mmCIF file of C-alpha atoms in Angstrom:
data_model
loop_
_atom_site.group_PDB
_atom_site.id
_atom_site.type_symbol
_atom_site.label_atom_id
_atom_site.label_comp_id
_atom_site.label_asym_id
_atom_site.label_seq_id
_atom_site.Cartn_x
_atom_site.Cartn_y
_atom_site.Cartn_z
ATOM 1 C CA MET A 1 -0.158 0.096 -0.121
ATOM 2 C CA SER A 2 1.072 3.559 -0.945
ATOM 3 C CA ARG A 3 2.291 5.372 2.069
ATOM 4 C CA LEU A 4 -0.309 7.880 1.813
ATOM 5 C CA ALA A 5 -2.468 5.283 1.831
ATOM 6 C CA ALA A 6 -1.357 3.139 4.906
ATOM 7 C CA ALA A 7 -0.683 6.316 7.245
ATOM 8 C CA HIS A 8 -4.746 6.466 7.400
ATOM 9 C CA LEU A 9 -5.490 2.243 7.370
ATOM 10 C CA ASP A 10 -6.028 2.403 11.072
ATOM 11 C CA LEU A 11 -8.010 5.593 10.978
ATOM 12 C CA ALA A 12 -9.987 4.027 8.030
ATOM 13 C CA HIS A 13 -10.679 0.885 10.246
ATOM 14 C CA ALA A 14 -11.666 2.648 13.390
ATOM 15 C CA LEU A 15 -14.375 4.791 11.327
ATOM 16 C CA ALA A 16 -15.564 1.612 9.767
ATOM 17 C CA ASP A 17 -15.510 0.147 13.888
ATOM 18 C CA ALA A 18 -17.509 3.144 14.901
ATOM 19 C CA ALA A 19 -20.107 2.908 12.370
ATOM 20 C CA GLY A 20 -20.995 -0.870 12.947
ATOM 21 C CA ALA A 21 -21.267 -0.235 16.788
ATOM 22 C CA VAL A 22 -24.575 1.891 15.795
ATOM 23 C CA GLN A 23 -25.724 -0.393 13.461
ATOM 24 C CA ARG A 24 -25.824 -3.680 15.486
ATOM 25 C CA ARG A 25 -27.248 -1.611 18.280
ATOM 26 C CA TYR A 26 -30.051 -0.298 15.676
ATOM 27 C CA PHE A 27 -30.586 -3.163 13.224
ATOM 28 C CA ARG A 28 -33.844 -5.406 13.350
ATOM 29 C CA THR A 29 -35.146 -2.999 15.801
ATOM 30 C CA PRO A 30 -38.413 -1.112 15.311
ATOM 31 C CA VAL A 31 -36.692 1.894 14.247
ATOM 32 C CA ALA A 32 -38.721 4.843 12.930
ATOM 33 C CA VAL A 33 -38.027 5.828 9.153
ATOM 34 C CA ASP A 34 -38.222 9.124 7.516
ATOM 35 C CA SER A 35 -38.078 10.254 3.999
ATOM 36 C CA LYS A 36 -35.745 12.763 2.681
ATOM 37 C CA PRO A 37 -36.386 15.258 0.059
ATOM 38 C CA ASP A 38 -35.845 12.829 -2.838
ATOM 39 C CA GLU A 39 -38.065 10.153 -1.176
ATOM 40 C CA SER A 40 -35.253 7.612 -0.044
ATOM 41 C CA PRO A 41 -35.099 6.248 3.320
ATOM 42 C CA VAL A 42 -33.053 7.213 6.424
ATOM 43 C CA THR A 43 -32.991 6.170 10.080
ATOM 44 C CA ILE A 44 -31.578 7.088 13.406
ATOM 45 C CA ALA A 45 -29.225 4.364 12.417
ATOM 46 C CA ASP A 46 -27.604 6.352 9.322
ATOM 47 C CA ARG A 47 -27.788 9.484 11.190
ATOM 48 C CA GLU A 48 -25.493 8.414 14.701
ATOM 49 C CA ALA A 49 -23.389 6.267 12.811
ATOM 50 C CA GLU A 50 -21.972 9.197 10.143
ATOM 51 C CA ALA A 51 -22.073 11.445 13.250
ATOM 52 C CA ALA A 52 -19.807 8.877 15.165
ATOM 53 C CA MET A 53 -17.334 8.766 12.365
ATOM 54 C CA ARG A 54 -17.578 12.755 11.839
ATOM 55 C CA ASP A 55 -16.572 12.898 15.475
ATOM 56 C CA LEU A 56 -13.756 10.699 15.013
ATOM 57 C CA LEU A 57 -12.448 12.454 11.901
ATOM 58 C CA ARG A 58 -12.575 15.587 13.623
ATOM 59 C CA ALA A 59 -10.335 14.179 16.451
ATOM 60 C CA ARG A 60 -7.850 12.191 14.377
ATOM 61 C CA ALA A 61 -7.709 14.397 11.187
ATOM 62 C CA PRO A 62 -8.632 17.937 11.630
ATOM 63 C CA GLY A 63 -7.580 19.153 8.550
ATOM 64 C CA HIS A 64 -8.809 17.124 6.349
ATOM 65 C CA GLY A 65 -12.446 17.426 4.739
ATOM 66 C CA VAL A 66 -15.582 15.131 4.562
ATOM 67 C CA PHE A 67 -17.789 14.689 2.539
ATOM 68 C CA GLY A 68 -21.051 12.490 4.120
ATOM 69 C CA GLU A 69 -24.693 11.490 2.882
ATOM 70 C CA GLU A 70 -26.468 12.623 5.936
ATOM 71 C CA TYR A 71 -24.358 15.889 6.941
ATOM 72 C CA GLY A 72 -22.934 16.949 3.502
ATOM 73 C CA VAL A 73 -19.681 18.582 2.738
ATOM 74 C CA GLU A 74 -16.945 20.105 4.793
ATOM 75 C CA ALA A 75 -13.848 21.421 3.343
ATOM 76 C CA PRO A 76 -14.017 19.617 -0.127
ATOM 77 C CA ASP A 77 -11.052 21.190 -1.656
ATOM 78 C CA ALA A 78 -8.883 19.806 1.287
ATOM 79 C CA GLU A 79 -5.750 17.374 0.569
ATOM 80 C CA PHE A 80 -7.406 14.744 1.883
ATOM 81 C CA VAL A 81 -11.270 14.068 1.944
ATOM 82 C CA TRP A 82 -13.286 11.451 3.676
ATOM 83 C CA VAL A 83 -16.211 10.338 1.593
ATOM 84 C CA ILE A 84 -18.736 8.094 3.774
ATOM 85 C CA ASP A 85 -21.841 6.341 3.877
ATOM 86 C CA PRO A 86 -22.952 4.951 6.974
ATOM 87 C CA ILE A 87 -25.597 2.988 5.684
ATOM 88 C CA ASP A 88 -25.207 2.311 2.249
ATOM 89 C CA GLY A 89 -28.179 0.046 1.208
ATOM 90 C CA THR A 90 -30.666 1.635 3.785
ATOM 91 C CA LYS A 91 -33.851 -0.148 2.762
ATOM 92 C CA SER A 92 -32.342 -3.615 3.142
ATOM 93 C CA PHE A 93 -31.459 -2.451 6.931
ATOM 94 C CA ILE A 94 -34.633 -1.335 7.375
ATOM 95 C CA CYS A 95 -35.962 -4.433 6.127
ATOM 96 C CA GLY A 96 -33.875 -6.547 7.989
ATOM 97 C CA ARG A 97 -31.213 -7.652 4.886
ATOM 98 C CA PRO A 98 -27.255 -7.727 5.961
ATOM 99 C CA LEU A 99 -26.546 -6.757 2.541
ATOM 100 C CA PHE A 100 -26.043 -3.044 3.565
ATOM 101 C CA GLY A 101 -22.529 -1.805 4.193
ATOM 102 C CA THR A 102 -20.514 1.248 5.380
ATOM 103 C CA LEU A 103 -18.814 2.788 2.511
ATOM 104 C CA ILE A 104 -15.415 4.496 3.523
ATOM 105 C CA ALA A 105 -13.032 6.270 0.905
ATOM 106 C CA LEU A 106 -10.200 8.758 1.425
ATOM 107 C CA LEU A 107 -9.162 11.058 -1.354
ATOM 108 C CA HIS A 108 -5.973 12.663 -2.193
ATOM 109 C CA HIS A 109 -6.261 15.418 -4.170
ATOM 110 C CA GLY A 110 -9.643 14.079 -5.792
ATOM 111 C CA ARG A 111 -8.266 10.663 -6.228
ATOM 112 C CA PRO A 112 -9.660 7.656 -4.068
ATOM 113 C CA ILE A 113 -6.611 6.470 -2.928
ATOM 114 C CA LEU A 114 -8.041 4.047 0.046
ATOM 115 C CA GLY A 115 -11.421 2.695 0.185
ATOM 116 C CA VAL A 116 -13.390 0.133 2.618
ATOM 117 C CA ILE A 117 -16.711 -1.785 2.451
ATOM 118 C CA ASP A 118 -17.644 -2.697 6.083
ATOM 119 C CA GLN A 119 -20.847 -4.970 6.841
ATOM 120 C CA ALA A 120 -20.814 -5.285 10.599
ATOM 121 C CA ILE A 121 -23.858 -7.920 10.903
ATOM 122 C CA LEU A 122 -22.135 -10.458 8.967
ATOM 123 C CA GLY A 123 -18.645 -9.485 10.596
ATOM 124 C CA GLU A 124 -17.487 -8.740 6.604
ATOM 125 C CA ARG A 125 -14.530 -6.162 5.684
ATOM 126 C CA TRP A 126 -12.938 -5.621 2.124
ATOM 127 C CA VAL A 127 -10.043 -2.948 2.144
ATOM 128 C CA GLY A 128 -8.958 -1.434 -1.217
ATOM 129 C CA GLY A 129 -5.506 0.928 -1.427
ATOM 130 C CA ASP A 130 -2.914 2.085 -3.901
ATOM 131 C CA GLY A 131 -0.471 -0.554 -4.283
ATOM 132 C CA LEU A 132 -1.693 -3.312 -2.348
ATOM 133 C CA PRO A 133 -4.229 -6.348 -3.510
ATOM 134 C CA SER A 134 -7.386 -5.584 -1.851
ATOM 135 C CA THR A 135 -8.473 -8.079 1.212
ATOM 136 C CA HIS A 136 -11.761 -9.539 2.330
ATOM 137 C CA ASN A 137 -10.988 -10.053 6.283
ATOM 138 C CA GLY A 138 -7.531 -9.631 5.940
ATOM 139 C CA ARG A 139 -7.122 -12.077 3.105
ATOM 140 C CA PRO A 140 -6.073 -11.348 -0.629
ATOM 141 C CA ILE A 141 -8.961 -11.080 -3.011
ATOM 142 C CA SER A 142 -9.073 -11.208 -6.818
ATOM 143 C CA VAL A 143 -11.921 -11.282 -9.734
ATOM 144 C CA ARG A 144 -12.191 -13.824 -12.168
ATOM 145 C CA PRO A 145 -11.783 -13.991 -15.686
ATOM 146 C CA CYS A 146 -14.880 -13.842 -18.002
ATOM 147 C CA ALA A 147 -14.461 -13.728 -21.811
ATOM 148 C CA ALA A 148 -18.043 -12.878 -22.777
ATOM 149 C CA LEU A 149 -21.216 -10.924 -21.733
ATOM 150 C CA GLY A 150 -23.073 -14.687 -22.264
ATOM 151 C CA GLN A 151 -20.748 -15.765 -19.562
ATOM 152 C CA ALA A 152 -21.129 -12.733 -16.977
ATOM 153 C CA VAL A 153 -23.117 -12.413 -13.567
ATOM 154 C CA LEU A 154 -24.882 -8.980 -13.692
ATOM 155 C CA PHE A 155 -25.526 -7.127 -10.174
ATOM 156 C CA VAL A 156 -27.930 -4.671 -9.863
ATOM 157 C CA THR A 157 -29.300 -2.851 -6.948
ATOM 158 C CA SER A 158 -32.860 -2.445 -8.308
ATOM 159 C CA PRO A 159 -33.881 -1.918 -12.108
ATOM 160 C CA ARG A 160 -36.040 1.580 -10.949
ATOM 161 C CA MET A 161 -32.528 3.227 -10.320
ATOM 162 C CA PHE A 162 -32.537 3.909 -14.296
ATOM 163 C CA GLY A 163 -34.802 7.054 -14.211
ATOM 164 C CA SER A 164 -34.950 7.683 -17.931
ATOM 165 C CA PHE A 165 -36.026 5.965 -20.980
ATOM 166 C CA ALA A 166 -32.495 5.990 -22.438
ATOM 167 C CA GLU A 167 -30.923 4.511 -19.388
ATOM 168 C CA ARG A 168 -33.614 1.975 -18.739
ATOM 169 C CA ALA A 169 -33.082 0.692 -21.997
ATOM 170 C CA ALA A 170 -29.310 0.612 -22.234
ATOM 171 C CA TYR A 171 -29.129 -1.315 -18.773
ATOM 172 C CA GLN A 172 -32.040 -3.656 -20.766
ATOM 173 C CA ARG A 173 -29.432 -4.382 -23.571
ATOM 174 C CA VAL A 174 -26.894 -5.292 -20.982
ATOM 175 C CA GLU A 175 -29.266 -7.750 -19.015
ATOM 176 C CA ASP A 176 -30.579 -9.313 -21.967
ATOM 177 C CA ALA A 177 -26.858 -10.216 -22.503
ATOM 178 C CA VAL A 178 -25.484 -12.005 -19.880
ATOM 179 C CA ARG A 179 -25.666 -15.160 -18.276
ATOM 180 C CA LEU A 180 -27.192 -14.346 -15.043
ATOM 181 C CA PRO A 181 -28.710 -11.179 -13.711
ATOM 182 C CA MET A 182 -29.383 -10.520 -9.812
ATOM 183 C CA PHE A 183 -31.048 -7.959 -7.799
ATOM 184 C CA GLY A 184 -30.340 -6.197 -4.638
ATOM 185 C CA GLY A 185 -27.218 -5.795 -2.705
ATOM 186 C CA ASP A 186 -25.977 -2.534 -2.829
ATOM 187 C CA CYS A 187 -22.292 -1.772 -1.640
ATOM 188 C CA TYR A 188 -22.124 -5.545 -1.060
ATOM 189 C CA ALA A 189 -22.678 -6.738 -4.937
ATOM 190 C CA TYR A 190 -19.017 -5.046 -5.091
ATOM 191 C CA GLY A 191 -17.448 -6.986 -2.424
ATOM 192 C CA LEU A 192 -18.502 -9.902 -4.186
ATOM 193 C CA LEU A 193 -17.309 -9.030 -7.412
ATOM 194 C CA ALA A 194 -14.216 -8.599 -6.230
ATOM 195 C CA MET A 195 -13.888 -11.773 -4.407
ATOM 196 C CA GLY A 196 -14.622 -13.680 -7.868
ATOM 197 C CA PHE A 197 -18.145 -14.495 -7.211
ATOM 198 C CA ALA A 198 -19.747 -11.904 -9.677
ATOM 199 C CA ASP A 199 -18.226 -10.334 -13.308
ATOM 200 C CA LEU A 200 -20.364 -6.986 -13.616
ATOM 201 C CA VAL A 201 -22.609 -4.441 -11.497
ATOM 202 C CA VAL A 202 -24.520 -1.762 -13.568
ATOM 203 C CA GLU A 203 -25.940 1.310 -11.586
ATOM 204 C CA ALA A 204 -27.008 4.705 -12.056
ATOM 205 C CA ASP A 205 -28.301 7.513 -9.858
ATOM 206 C CA LEU A 206 -25.311 7.328 -7.609
ATOM 207 C CA GLU A 207 -23.845 9.842 -5.487
ATOM 208 C CA PRO A 208 -19.896 10.001 -4.713
ATOM 209 C CA TYR A 209 -20.277 8.568 -1.586
ATOM 210 C CA ASP A 210 -22.111 5.327 -3.229
ATOM 211 C CA PHE A 211 -19.043 4.478 -5.458
ATOM 212 C CA MET A 212 -15.618 6.142 -4.041
ATOM 213 C CA ALA A 213 -14.684 3.654 -1.645
ATOM 214 C CA LEU A 214 -15.403 0.929 -4.647
ATOM 215 C CA VAL A 215 -12.823 2.287 -7.085
ATOM 216 C CA PRO A 216 -9.560 0.844 -4.883
ATOM 217 C CA ILE A 217 -11.146 -2.124 -3.805
ATOM 218 C CA VAL A 218 -12.066 -3.248 -7.126
ATOM 219 C CA GLY A 219 -9.177 -1.978 -8.375
ATOM 220 C CA GLY A 220 -6.719 -3.894 -6.319
ATOM 221 C CA ALA A 221 -8.628 -7.012 -7.206
ATOM 222 C CA GLY A 222 -7.663 -6.732 -10.720
ATOM 223 C CA GLY A 223 -10.788 -5.235 -11.581
ATOM 224 C CA LEU A 224 -12.298 -1.886 -12.652
ATOM 225 C CA VAL A 225 -15.002 0.699 -11.857
ATOM 226 C CA THR A 226 -15.677 3.747 -14.280
ATOM 227 C CA ASP A 227 -18.684 5.908 -15.544
ATOM 228 C CA TRP A 228 -20.857 3.847 -18.501
ATOM 229 C CA GLU A 229 -18.279 5.761 -20.974
ATOM 230 C CA GLY A 230 -15.485 3.901 -19.238
ATOM 231 C CA GLY A 231 -14.194 7.153 -17.630
ATOM 232 C CA THR A 232 -12.853 7.797 -14.401
ATOM 233 C CA LEU A 233 -14.931 8.616 -11.653
ATOM 234 C CA THR A 234 -14.898 11.871 -9.645
ATOM 235 C CA LEU A 235 -16.660 13.945 -7.110
ATOM 236 C CA ARG A 236 -18.610 15.369 -9.973
ATOM 237 C CA SER A 237 -19.425 12.109 -12.059
ATOM 238 C CA GLU A 238 -23.077 11.883 -13.127
ATOM 239 C CA GLY A 239 -23.405 8.863 -10.881
ATOM 240 C CA ARG A 240 -24.003 6.134 -14.061
ATOM 241 C CA THR A 241 -21.224 3.799 -12.748
ATOM 242 C CA LEU A 242 -19.906 0.467 -14.225
ATOM 243 C CA ALA A 243 -18.290 -2.086 -12.658
ATOM 244 C CA ALA A 244 -16.344 -5.446 -14.053
ATOM 245 C CA GLY A 245 -13.651 -8.259 -12.973
ATOM 246 C CA ASP A 246 -12.711 -8.488 -16.618
ATOM 247 C CA ARG A 247 -11.553 -5.598 -18.921
ATOM 248 C CA ARG A 248 -13.358 -7.397 -21.852
ATOM 249 C CA VAL A 249 -16.846 -7.931 -20.304
ATOM 250 C CA HIS A 250 -16.603 -4.247 -19.181
ATOM 251 C CA ALA A 251 -15.776 -3.353 -22.997
ATOM 252 C CA ALA A 252 -18.556 -5.319 -23.870
ATOM 253 C CA ALA A 253 -21.307 -3.768 -21.728
ATOM 254 C CA ARG A 254 -19.704 -0.270 -21.995
ATOM 255 C CA GLU A 255 -20.573 -0.671 -25.875
ATOM 256 C CA LEU A 256 -24.215 -1.477 -25.056
ATOM 257 C CA LEU A 257 -24.415 1.189 -21.948
ATOM 258 C CA GLN A 258 -24.407 3.900 -25.134
ATOM 259 C CA LEU A 259 -26.792 6.411 -24.339
ATOM 260 C CA ALA A 260 -26.495 8.812 -27.952
#
């Protein structure tokens, strides 16, 4: 792992631990569910988990920026910015399904150099960073080869995330081409891809806190995560993501995802 990523790894683990402690306290309990302006659900667990993470960052990395789902952006132009999602998959959380996760990314000058997916209920943690193979619970992981879309397992959280007719049609072309489409999973699906149990994830309508942590994890396992055009994901990306374990299926899916 690069010096910069390694220097912040302990803090990333501490952030995941703090969020997980909150999740375990509320999981499968009758928590109230509120709706955000975009109609997405949010709970006290989301808010308390992010608050705990931000408290740690203020104490241990006071000069760093933060971009979080629940409490917005602080110092976005800082050299280091933490991009955090306390519960990626709140719908799964409120339904008692342990396929949500905490997402933690560290950006250096806008580039993700460290990523964590943590599933506190199942006790699973994926870590990826510059210069180090990605791991699952401390063991190295890798993607699997997949030569063609007809052999691929595809994940998507929900077909309803494709908001426009063009997006829905593009996604449907990919679904029709793969061997097995699977639904649900949020960030957990990217962890499975990095371990070689899936080949593609196609999604849309995401925010940076939904995908930044995934880039170094999938990349460190030998895959790649880009936008639908194959471009680098940034804080300004439109939120359409394409993850693949094999560059051959990435290229084939990218062709089918062309919107114009």
